[in-house]
Coordinates of C-alpha atoms and ligand atoms in Angstrom, one line a residue:
X1 CA -20.5 3.8 10.8
X2 CA -21.2 3.1 7.1
X3 CA -24.5 3.5 5.4
X4 CA -24.9 2.3 1.8
X5 CA -28.0 3.2 -0.2
X6 CA -29.0 1.9 -3.7
X7 CA -25.4 1.5 -4.7
X8 CA -24.4 0.3 -8.2
X9 CA -20.8 -0.8 -8.8
X10 CA -19.3 -1.2 -12.2
X11 CA -15.8 -2.2 -13.5
X12 CA -15.2 -1.7 -17.2
X13 CA -18.4 -2.6 -19.0
X14 CA -19.5 -5.1 -16.2
X15 CA -22.0 -4.3 -13.4
X16 CA -20.7 -6.0 -10.3
X17 CA -23.5 -5.0 -8.0
X18 CA -26.8 -3.2 -8.5
X19 CA -29.2 -1.6 -6.0
X20 CA -27.3 -2.6 -2.8
X21 CA -28.3 -1.1 0.6
X22 CA -27.0 -1.9 4.1
X23 CA -25.7 -0.4 7.3
X24 CA -22.7 -1.3 9.4
X25 CA -22.6 0.0 12.9
X26 CA -20.5 -0.6 16.1
X27 CA -20.4 -4.2 17.1
X28 CA -21.2 -5.4 13.6
X29 CA -18.6 -7.9 12.3
X30 CA -19.4 -8.6 8.7
X31 CA -17.8 -11.4 6.7
X32 CA -17.9 -10.4 3.0
X33 CA -17.6 -13.6 1.0
X34 CA -17.9 -14.8 -2.6
X35 CA -15.9 -16.4 -5.4
X36 CA -12.6 -15.1 -6.7
X37 CA -13.4 -12.1 -8.9
X38 CA -16.9 -11.7 -7.5
X39 CA -16.1 -8.1 -6.5
X40 CA -15.4 -8.2 -2.8
X41 CA -12.3 -6.0 -3.1
X42 CA -14.1 -3.6 -5.3
X43 CA -16.9 -3.2 -2.8
X44 CA -14.5 -2.7 0.1
X45 CA -12.7 0.0 -1.9
X46 CA -16.1 1.7 -2.6
X47 CA -16.8 1.6 1.2
X48 CA -13.4 3.1 1.8
X49 CA -14.0 5.8 -0.8
X50 CA -11.1 4.7 -2.9
X51 CA -13.2 4.0 -6.0
X52 CA -16.5 5.7 -6.9
X53 CA -19.9 4.1 -7.2
X54 CA -21.7 4.2 -10.5
X55 CA -24.9 5.1 -8.6
X56 CA -26.2 5.5 -5.0
X57 CA -24.5 6.8 -1.9
X58 CA -22.0 5.7 0.7
X59 CA -22.1 7.7 3.9
X60 CA -19.4 7.4 6.5
X61 CA -19.4 8.7 10.1
X62 CA -16.5 8.4 12.5
X63 CA -13.0 7.3 11.5
X64 CA -12.3 4.5 9.1
X65 CA -9.3 2.2 8.5
X66 CA -8.8 0.3 5.3
X67 CA -6.3 -2.6 4.8
X68 CA -5.9 -3.3 1.1
X69 CA -5.4 -6.8 -0.3
X70 CA -2.0 -5.7 -1.4
X71 CA -1.2 -2.7 0.6
X72 CA 0.8 0.1 -1.0
X73 CA 4.4 0.0 0.3
X74 CA 5.1 2.4 3.1
X75 CA 8.1 4.7 3.1
X76 CA 11.0 2.1 3.3
X77 CA 13.1 4.3 5.7
X78 CA 10.5 4.5 8.5
X79 CA 10.9 2.1 11.4
X80 CA 8.3 -0.6 12.2
X81 CA 7.5 1.1 15.5
X82 CA 7.0 4.5 13.9
X83 CA 4.9 3.0 11.1
X84 CA 2.5 1.4 13.6
X85 CA 2.5 4.4 15.9
X86 CA 1.6 6.7 13.0
X87 CA -1.9 5.3 13.0
X88 CA -2.6 7.5 16.0
X89 CA -0.2 10.3 15.2
X90 CA 2.0 9.0 18.0
X91 CA 5.1 8.8 15.8
X92 CA 5.2 12.6 15.5
X93 CA 4.5 13.1 19.2
X94 CA 7.4 10.8 20.1
X95 CA 9.7 12.5 17.6
X96 CA 8.8 16.0 19.1
X97 CA 9.4 14.7 22.6
X98 CA 12.9 13.3 21.7
X99 CA 13.8 16.6 19.9
X100 CA 12.7 18.6 23.0
X101 CA 14.8 16.3 25.3
X102 CA 17.8 16.8 23.0
X103 CA 17.3 20.6 23.0
X104 CA 17.1 20.6 26.8
X105 CA 20.3 18.5 27.1
X106 CA 22.1 20.9 24.6
X107 CA 21.5 23.9 26.9
X108 CA 20.9 27.3 25.3
X109 CA 17.6 29.1 26.0
X110 CA 16.4 26.9 28.9
X111 CA 13.0 28.5 29.4
X112 CA 12.1 28.0 25.7
X113 CA 13.4 24.4 25.8
X114 CA 11.4 23.6 28.9
X115 CA 8.2 25.1 27.4
X116 CA 8.8 23.1 24.2
X117 CA 9.3 19.9 26.2
X118 CA 6.1 20.5 28.2
X119 CA 4.1 21.0 24.9
X120 CA 5.6 17.9 23.4
X121 CA 4.8 15.9 26.5
X122 CA 1.2 17.1 26.6
X123 CA 0.8 16.1 23.0
X124 CA 2.4 12.7 23.7
X125 CA 0.1 12.1 26.7
X126 CA -3.0 13.2 24.8
X127 CA -2.3 10.5 22.2
X128 CA -2.1 7.8 24.8
X129 CA 1.6 8.1 26.0
X130 CA 3.6 5.2 27.1
X131 CA 0.6 3.0 27.5
X132 CA -0.2 3.4 23.8
X133 CA 3.4 2.6 22.9
X134 CA 3.2 -0.6 25.0
X135 CA -0.1 -1.5 23.3
X136 CA 1.5 -1.1 19.9
X137 CA 4.2 -3.5 21.0
X138 CA 1.5 -6.0 22.1
X139 CA -0.4 -5.8 18.8
X140 CA 2.9 -6.3 16.9
X141 CA 3.9 -9.3 19.0
X142 CA 0.4 -10.8 18.6
X143 CA 0.9 -10.7 14.8
X144 CA 4.4 -12.3 15.0
X145 CA 6.6 -9.2 14.8
X146 CA 9.1 -9.8 17.6
X147 CA 10.8 -7.0 19.5
X148 CA 14.0 -7.1 17.4
X149 CA 12.0 -6.3 14.2
X150 CA 10.4 -3.2 15.7
X151 CA 13.5 -0.9 15.3
X152 CA 14.2 -2.1 11.8
X153 CA 13.3 0.0 8.7
X154 CA 10.2 -1.2 6.9
X155 CA 12.2 -1.5 3.7
X156 CA 14.4 -4.2 5.2
X157 CA 11.5 -6.6 5.9
X158 CA 10.1 -9.5 3.9
X159 CA 6.8 -9.1 2.0
X160 CA 5.0 -11.1 4.6
X161 CA 6.4 -9.1 7.5
X162 CA 5.5 -5.8 5.8
X163 CA 1.9 -7.0 5.5
X164 CA 1.9 -7.8 9.2
X165 CA 3.1 -4.3 9.9
X166 CA 0.2 -2.8 7.9
X167 CA -2.3 -5.1 9.7
X168 CA -0.8 -4.2 13.1
X169 CA -1.0 -0.5 12.2
X170 CA -4.7 -0.9 11.3
X171 CA -5.6 -2.8 14.5
X172 CA -3.7 -0.3 16.6
X173 CA -5.5 2.6 15.0
X174 CA -8.7 2.2 17.1
X175 CA -10.8 3.3 14.1
X176 CA -14.6 3.3 14.5
X177 CA -14.8 1.1 11.4
X178 CA -12.2 -1.4 10.0
X179 CA -12.3 -2.6 6.4
X180 CA -9.9 -5.6 6.1
X181 CA -9.2 -7.3 2.8
X182 CA -7.9 -10.9 3.4
X183 CA -6.1 -10.1 6.6
X184 CA -4.8 -13.6 7.1
X185 CA -2.8 -13.8 3.9
X186 CA 0.8 -14.5 5.0
X187 CA -0.1 -15.1 8.7
X188 CA 0.9 -18.2 10.6
X189 CA -1.5 -20.1 12.8
X190 CA -0.5 -18.4 16.0
X191 CA -1.2 -14.9 14.5
X192 CA -4.5 -16.0 13.0
X193 CA -5.5 -17.3 16.4
X194 CA -4.5 -14.0 18.0
X195 CA -6.4 -12.0 15.3
X196 CA -9.5 -14.1 16.0
X197 CA -9.5 -13.0 19.6
X198 CA -8.8 -9.4 18.8
X199 CA -11.5 -9.0 16.2
X200 CA -14.0 -11.0 18.1
X201 CA -13.9 -8.4 20.8
X202 CA -13.6 -5.3 18.6
X203 CA -16.0 -2.6 19.8
X204 CA -16.3 -0.8 16.4
X205 CA -17.6 -2.1 13.1
X206 CA -15.7 -4.5 11.0
X207 CA -16.1 -5.5 7.4
X208 CA -13.7 -8.3 6.5
X209 CA -13.1 -10.2 3.3
X210 CA -11.7 -13.7 4.1
X211 CA -11.6 -17.2 2.7
X212 CA -10.5 -18.5 6.1
X213 CA -13.5 -20.4 7.4
X214 CA -12.1 -20.7 11.0
X215 CA -11.7 -16.9 11.2
X216 CA -15.2 -16.3 9.8
X217 CA -16.7 -18.9 12.2
X218 CA -15.1 -17.2 15.3
X219 CA -15.5 -13.6 14.4
X220 CA -18.4 -12.6 12.2
X221 CA -22.0 -12.0 13.3
X222 CA -23.2 -11.0 9.8
X223 CA -22.5 -12.6 6.4
X224 CA -22.7 -10.7 3.1
X225 CA -22.5 -13.0 0.2
X226 CA -21.7 -11.5 -3.2
X227 CA -23.4 -13.3 -6.1
X228 CA -21.9 -12.1 -9.4
X229 CA -24.5 -14.0 -11.5
X230 CA -27.2 -11.8 -10.1
X231 CA -25.1 -8.7 -9.3
X232 CA -26.6 -9.0 -5.9
X233 CA -25.4 -8.9 -2.3
X234 CA -27.3 -11.3 0.0
X235 CA -27.3 -10.0 3.6
X236 CA -27.6 -12.6 6.3
X237 CA -27.7 -11.3 9.9
X238 CA -26.4 -14.5 11.4
X239 CA -23.2 -16.2 12.4
X240 CA -21.1 -18.1 9.9
X241 CA -22.4 -21.6 10.9
X242 CA -26.0 -20.4 10.8
X243 CA -25.4 -18.9 7.4
X244 CA -24.0 -22.2 6.1
X245 CA -26.9 -24.1 7.5
X246 CA -29.4 -21.6 6.0
X247 CA -27.7 -22.0 2.6
X248 CA -27.8 -25.8 2.7
X249 CA -31.5 -25.8 3.8
X250 CA -32.3 -23.3 1.1
X251 CA -30.6 -25.4 -1.6
X252 CA -32.6 -28.5 -0.5
X253 CA -35.9 -26.6 -0.5
X254 CA -35.2 -25.2 -4.0
X255 CA -34.3 -28.7 -5.3
X256 CA -37.4 -30.2 -3.8
X257 CA -39.7 -27.5 -5.1
X258 CA -38.2 -27.8 -8.6
X259 CA -38.5 -31.6 -8.6
X260 CA -42.2 -31.3 -7.6
X261 CA -42.9 -28.7 -10.3
X262 CA -41.2 -30.8 -12.9
X263 CA -43.2 -33.9 -12.0
X264 CA -46.5 -32.0 -12.2
X265 CA -45.5 -30.2 -15.4
X266 CA -44.5 -33.5 -17.1
X267 CA -47.9 -35.1 -16.1
X268 CA -49.8 -32.0 -17.5
X269 CA -47.8 -32.1 -20.8
X270 CA -48.4 -35.8 -21.3
X271 CA -52.1 -35.2 -20.8
X272 CA -52.1 -32.2 -23.1
X273 CA -50.3 -34.2 -25.9
X274 CA -53.1 -36.8 -25.7
X275 CA -55.9 -34.2 -25.8
X276 CA -54.3 -32.1 -28.6
X277 CA -55.2 -34.7 -31.2
X278 CA -58.9 -34.0 -30.8
X279 CA -60.5 -30.8 -32.1
X280 CA -62.9 -30.7 -29.1
X281 CA -60.1 -30.7 -26.5
X282 CA -57.4 -28.8 -28.4
X283 CA -57.9 -25.5 -26.5
X284 CA -57.9 -27.2 -23.2
X285 CA -54.7 -29.0 -24.2
X286 CA -53.1 -25.6 -25.0
X287 CA -54.1 -24.2 -21.6
X288 CA -52.7 -27.2 -19.8
X289 CA -49.4 -26.9 -21.6
X290 CA -49.3 -23.2 -20.6
X291 CA -50.0 -24.1 -17.0
X292 CA -47.1 -26.6 -17.1
X293 CA -44.7 -23.8 -18.4
X294 CA -46.0 -21.4 -15.6
X295 CA -45.3 -24.0 -12.9
X296 CA -41.7 -24.4 -14.0
X297 CA -41.1 -20.7 -14.4
X298 CA -42.5 -20.1 -10.9
X299 CA -39.8 -22.0 -9.1
X300 CA -36.5 -20.4 -8.0
X301 CA -33.5 -21.7 -10.1
X302 CA -31.6 -24.5 -8.5
X303 CA -28.1 -23.2 -7.7
X304 CA -25.7 -25.2 -9.9
X305 CA -22.4 -26.2 -8.4
X306 CA -20.0 -23.2 -8.8
X307 CA -17.8 -23.3 -11.8
X308 CA -14.2 -24.2 -10.9
X309 CA -11.1 -23.7 -13.0
X310 CA -9.5 -27.0 -14.1
X311 CA -6.1 -26.2 -12.8
X312 CA -3.3 -28.3 -14.2
X313 CA 0.4 -28.3 -13.7
X314 CA 2.9 -29.0 -16.5
X315 CA 3.9 -32.3 -18.0
X316 CA 7.5 -32.5 -16.8
X317 CA 10.1 -32.7 -19.6
X318 CA 12.8 -35.4 -19.0
X319 CA 15.8 -34.4 -17.0
X320 CA 18.8 -35.7 -15.2
X321 CA 18.8 -37.2 -11.7
X322 CA 19.5 -33.9 -9.8
X323 CA 18.0 -31.2 -11.9
X324 CA 18.6 -28.4 -9.4
X325 CA 21.0 -27.7 -6.7
X326 CA 22.6 -24.9 -4.7
X327 CA 26.0 -24.5 -3.0
X328 CA 26.7 -22.3 0.0
X329 CA 24.1 -19.6 -0.9
X330 CA 24.5 -16.5 1.2
X331 CA 22.5 -13.3 1.0
X332 CA 21.9 -10.3 3.2
X333 CA 19.9 -7.1 2.6
X334 CA 21.7 -3.9 3.3
X335 CA 23.6 -4.1 6.6
X336 CA 21.0 -6.5 8.0
X337 CA 21.3 -10.0 9.4
X338 CA 21.8 -12.5 6.6
X339 CA 18.6 -14.1 5.3
X340 CA 20.4 -17.0 3.6
X341 CA 23.3 -18.3 5.6
X342 CA 25.2 -20.9 3.6
X343 CA 22.3 -22.9 2.1
X344 CA 23.2 -26.2 0.4
X345 CA 20.5 -28.0 -1.6
X346 CA 20.0 -30.9 -4.0
X347 CA 16.6 -31.3 -5.6
X348 CA 16.2 -34.8 -7.0
X349 CA 14.0 -35.6 -10.0
X350 CA 10.4 -35.9 -8.8
X351 CA 11.2 -35.1 -5.2
X352 CA 9.1 -33.0 -2.9
X353 CA 10.7 -30.4 -0.7
X354 CA 9.0 -28.0 1.7
X355 CA 10.8 -24.9 2.9
X356 CA 10.1 -23.9 6.5
X357 CA 11.1 -21.0 8.7
X358 CA 9.5 -18.0 10.5
X359 CA 8.3 -15.0 8.7
X360 CA 11.3 -13.1 7.2
X361 CA 13.6 -16.1 7.5
X362 CA 14.3 -15.9 3.8
X363 CA 11.9 -18.4 2.2
X364 CA 10.8 -16.1 -0.6
X365 CA 14.4 -14.9 -1.2
X366 CA 15.6 -18.5 -1.5
X367 CA 13.0 -19.3 -4.2
X368 CA 13.8 -16.1 -6.0
X369 CA 17.5 -16.9 -6.0
X370 CA 16.8 -20.5 -7.2
X371 CA 14.5 -19.0 -10.0
X372 CA 17.4 -16.7 -11.1
X373 CA 15.4 -13.6 -10.2
X374 CA 17.9 -12.5 -7.6
X375 CA 21.6 -13.0 -7.4
X376 CA 23.1 -14.5 -4.2
X377 CA 25.9 -12.5 -2.5
X378 CA 28.1 -15.7 -2.6
X379 CA 27.6 -19.3 -3.5
X380 CA 25.8 -20.5 -6.7
X381 CA 22.8 -22.2 -8.1
X382 CA 23.6 -25.4 -10.0
X383 CA 21.4 -26.1 -13.0
X384 CA 21.4 -29.8 -13.7
X385 CA 21.0 -31.6 -17.0
X386 CA 17.6 -30.9 -18.8
X387 CA 16.4 -28.6 -16.0
X388 CA 13.2 -26.6 -16.8
X389 CA 12.1 -24.3 -14.0
X390 CA 8.6 -23.1 -13.3
X391 CA 8.3 -20.4 -10.7
X392 CA 5.2 -19.1 -9.0
X393 CA 5.9 -15.9 -6.9
X394 CA 4.1 -15.0 -3.8
X395 CA 3.5 -11.4 -5.0
X396 CA 2.6 -12.6 -8.5
X397 CA 5.9 -11.1 -9.6
X398 CA 5.9 -13.3 -12.7
X399 CA 3.0 -11.3 -14.2
X400 CA 3.4 -8.0 -16.1
X401 CA 0.6 -5.7 -14.9
X402 CA 0.5 -3.7 -18.1
X403 CA 0.2 -6.7 -20.5
X404 CA -3.2 -8.2 -21.0
X405 CA -4.3 -11.6 -19.6
X406 CA -3.7 -13.1 -23.1
X407 CA -0.4 -11.2 -23.4
X408 CA 0.9 -12.6 -20.1
X409 CA 0.2 -16.1 -21.1
X410 CA 1.7 -15.7 -24.6
X411 CA 4.9 -14.3 -22.9
X412 CA 5.1 -17.2 -20.5
X413 CA 4.5 -19.8 -23.1
X414 CA 5.5 -18.3 -26.5
X415 CA 5.2 -21.6 -28.4
X416 CA 1.4 -21.7 -27.9
X417 CA -0.9 -20.8 -30.9
X418 CA -3.7 -18.2 -30.4
X419 CA -6.2 -21.1 -30.2
X420 CA -4.2 -22.9 -27.5
X421 CA -3.8 -19.7 -25.5
X422 CA -7.6 -19.3 -25.6
X423 CA -8.1 -22.9 -24.6
X424 CA -5.7 -22.7 -21.6
X425 CA -7.3 -19.4 -20.5
X426 CA -10.7 -20.9 -20.8
X427 CA -9.7 -23.9 -18.6
X428 CA -8.5 -21.3 -16.0
X429 CA -11.9 -19.5 -16.2
X430 CA -10.9 -16.5 -18.2
X431 CA -13.6 -16.0 -20.8
X432 CA -14.8 -13.4 -23.3
X433 CA -13.5 -9.9 -22.5
X434 CA -11.5 -11.1 -19.5
X435 CA -8.6 -12.1 -21.8
X436 CA -8.1 -8.5 -22.9
X437 CA -7.9 -7.0 -19.4
X438 CA -4.5 -5.7 -18.3
X439 CA -3.3 -8.0 -15.6
X440 CA -3.0 -5.2 -13.0
X441 CA -6.8 -4.9 -12.7
X442 CA -7.3 -8.6 -12.0
X443 CA -8.5 -9.7 -8.5
X444 CA -6.0 -11.5 -6.2
X445 CA -7.4 -14.9 -7.0
X446 CA -7.5 -14.2 -10.7
X447 CA -3.8 -13.2 -10.7
X448 CA -3.0 -16.5 -8.9
X449 CA -4.9 -18.4 -11.6
X450 CA -3.2 -16.5 -14.4
X451 CA 0.3 -17.1 -13.0
X452 CA -0.5 -20.8 -12.6
X453 CA -1.9 -21.0 -16.2
X454 CA 1.5 -19.8 -17.4
X455 CA 3.1 -22.9 -16.1
X456 CA 0.9 -25.5 -17.8
X457 CA 2.7 -25.7 -21.1
X458 CA 6.2 -24.8 -19.8
X459 CA 7.4 -28.4 -19.6
X460 CA 8.8 -27.5 -16.2
X461 CA 10.3 -30.4 -14.3
X462 CA 11.1 -28.4 -11.1
X463 CA 8.3 -26.1 -9.8
X464 CA 9.1 -23.5 -7.2
X465 CA 5.8 -22.5 -5.6
X466 CA 5.7 -19.7 -3.0
X467 CA 2.4 -19.7 -1.1
X468 CA 0.3 -20.9 -4.1
X469 CA -3.0 -21.1 -2.1
X470 CA -3.0 -17.5 -0.8
X471 CA -6.0 -15.5 -2.2
X472 CA -7.8 -18.5 -3.6
X473 CA -11.5 -19.2 -2.8
X474 CA -12.0 -22.7 -1.2
X475 CA -13.1 -24.4 -4.5
X476 CA -10.1 -23.0 -6.5
X477 CA -7.8 -23.9 -3.6
X478 CA -9.0 -27.5 -3.8
X479 CA -8.2 -27.6 -7.5
X480 CA -4.7 -26.3 -7.0
X481 CA -4.1 -28.8 -4.2
X482 CA -5.4 -31.6 -6.4
X483 CA -2.9 -30.6 -9.1
X484 CA -0.1 -30.4 -6.6
X485 CA -0.9 -33.9 -5.2
X486 CA -0.6 -35.6 -8.6
X487 CA 2.3 -33.6 -10.1
X488 CA 5.0 -36.0 -11.1
X489 CA 7.9 -33.5 -11.4
X490 CA 9.9 -32.1 -8.5
X491 CA 8.3 -29.5 -6.2
X492 CA 9.9 -27.0 -3.9
X493 CA 7.1 -25.2 -1.9
X494 CA 6.8 -22.5 0.7
X495 CA 3.5 -22.6 2.6
X496 CA 1.7 -21.8 5.8
X497 CA -1.3 -23.8 4.7
X498 CA -1.5 -27.3 6.3
X499 CA -3.8 -28.5 3.5
X500 CA -1.1 -27.6 1.0
X501 CA 1.4 -29.7 3.0
X502 CA -1.0 -32.7 2.9
X503 CA -1.2 -32.3 -0.8
X504 CA 2.6 -32.0 -1.2
X505 CA 3.4 -35.0 0.9
X506 CA 7.0 -33.8 1.3
X507 CA 9.9 -36.2 1.4
X508 CA 12.4 -33.6 2.5
X509 CA 12.4 -30.4 4.5
X510 CA 14.7 -27.3 4.4
X511 CA 14.6 -25.2 7.5
X512 CA 15.7 -21.5 7.3
X513 CA 17.6 -19.4 8.3
X514 CA 20.2 -22.2 9.1
X515 CA 19.5 -24.0 5.8
X516 CA 19.5 -27.5 7.4
X517 CA 18.1 -30.1 5.0
X518 CA 16.5 -33.2 6.5
X519 CA 14.2 -36.1 5.8
X520 CA 10.6 -35.1 6.4
X521 CA 9.0 -36.3 9.6
X522 CA 5.8 -35.4 11.2
X523 CA 7.7 -33.5 13.9
X524 CA 8.2 -30.7 11.4
X525 CA 4.4 -30.3 11.0
X526 CA 4.1 -27.9 13.8
X527 CA 6.7 -25.6 12.2
X528 CA 4.5 -25.2 9.1
X529 CA 1.6 -23.6 10.8
X530 CA 3.7 -21.7 13.3
X531 CA 6.5 -20.9 11.0
Ligands
ATP1 N1 -10.5 -1.6 -14.1 C1 -11.1 -2.8 -14.4 N2 -11.4 -3.1 -15.6 C2 -12.0 -4.3 -15.9 N3 -12.3 -5.2 -14.9 C3 -11.9 -5.0 -13.7 C4 -11.3 -3.7 -13.3 N4 -11.1 -3.7 -12.0 C5 -11.5 -4.9 -11.5 N5 -12.0 -5.7 -12.5 C6 -12.6 -7.0 -12.4 O1 -13.7 -6.9 -11.5 C7 -13.9 -8.2 -10.9 C8 -13.9 -8.0 -9.4 O2 -12.6 -7.8 -8.8 P1 -12.4 -7.8 -7.3 O3 -10.9 -7.5 -7.1 O4 -13.3 -6.9 -6.6 O5 -12.7 -9.3 -6.9 P2 -12.6 -10.1 -5.5 O6 -14.0 -10.6 -5.2 O7 -12.0 -9.3 -4.5 O8 -11.7 -11.4 -5.9 P3 -10.5 -12.2 -5.0 O9 -11.2 -13.1 -4.1 O10 -9.8 -12.9 -6.1 O11 -9.7 -11.2 -4.4 C9 -12.7 -9.1 -11.4 O12 -13.2 -9.9 -12.4 C10 -11.7 -8.1 -11.9 O13 -11.0 -8.6 -13.0
MG2 MG1 -10.1 -9.4 -3.5

């Protein structure tokens, strides 16, 4: 359980939230929503005790699990199974059991070995035993981590797979309260479906940040909306659909009341203007004008449409017919299975290619190799005449966390003047002090916006986009998709988002790990969501 009393949250000089109180108990499933940069992650961190509150108190009872928006990497040598089991201390219990078995098999002091085995077995059973191990396997499978991955070291997995492992670990933990920050990032449709079922029946408390409206609709029974303009948290004890309906009704009521007040005030003012001319009625006129002002001040402000970044993609510079290609690309990590297995590729000017494949199939690796950020084991990338590449990395790896927002854009587009830098940043909604923040403190959605801003003046004629809609709130996502839909250059995109696919309108598809290239046809659509 979590109890929050009169909490203020500040970052830098800004107050994100002031005077917030609420309580989250068993069976409460809270959807925490708000625009990118509103402070959702910061509030979740405060609930988890990772960052302090400027004022007020957060009291926690029972155990608590926190899944960060970008979880810190686990020890790369640990196996997936052990990482998941460690949530309940079962990894140590299994380890002790195996060691005791080995000691018994080795002979020596038999009595001591038997006693050690009995102790280890008691501990293992107390933590749930084989049933718990099987449960861990089920959770992993539900989140798209197949059996063969379980014995692999965490360090050998792709970014998307590692995130699934952390989510699986959190769900397996059986904590009294779960705090989940954007759990569906990197998940395919099957896994999201499974997660809906799991969280819908969770007996403890859940506070979840998500932009996935399907997940919110299925899971949450309370909605907390963070309004950065008022530094307020609006608590709605209803389902997602009821919350949306309430908001629409509320917006209509405000607009109606405001229109009424404006009409009455205008009539009063016209009357007052007429009466002001005469000495005898001048005082009455002044009072009428005051009444008109009071009427207007008494209505709640009409919520204006939320500000959205004007996200643009670059004007492509001229280039030859096939600006980018690849010949027999191969790549494997460590002694593992190859993630690129002889990939051939030809990206024509203005063409649109979608890269598909299950999690860990090598999609991010392919884009990194094409972008020149990683070298293939064999094969080569062919840079055509006039090629200018723009790369957007899934983990925002084109940003330098220690440079400021302004510094990152200047580094990405060195030809821009200070004025132009400010202008581009303004269009991407970075205003005032925002531009002097180091990139590492930006929210997930803000990082995505900054990375995309770096592309605008790059003249890139081939864009490599790796999951560009992750982390974005719905309004910003629509902007990105609009820009993708009208971009005239060539696009190579990795995505699990069917909306992004509709915006891309691919003409070709590359399926990993085999690396088969084919003309796009609707039959491939299923692979996008389930890939
Ligand atoms: N140390 C800091 N200094 C200055 N500003 C900060 C700091 N840490 C966070 N911020 C700012 O606080 C705001 C809230 O960030 P937060 O990560 O909580 O947003 P969010 O609602 O989770 O957004 P998103 O949907 O993009 O994940 C952002 O504008 C961010 O840039
Ligand atoms: Mg966040």
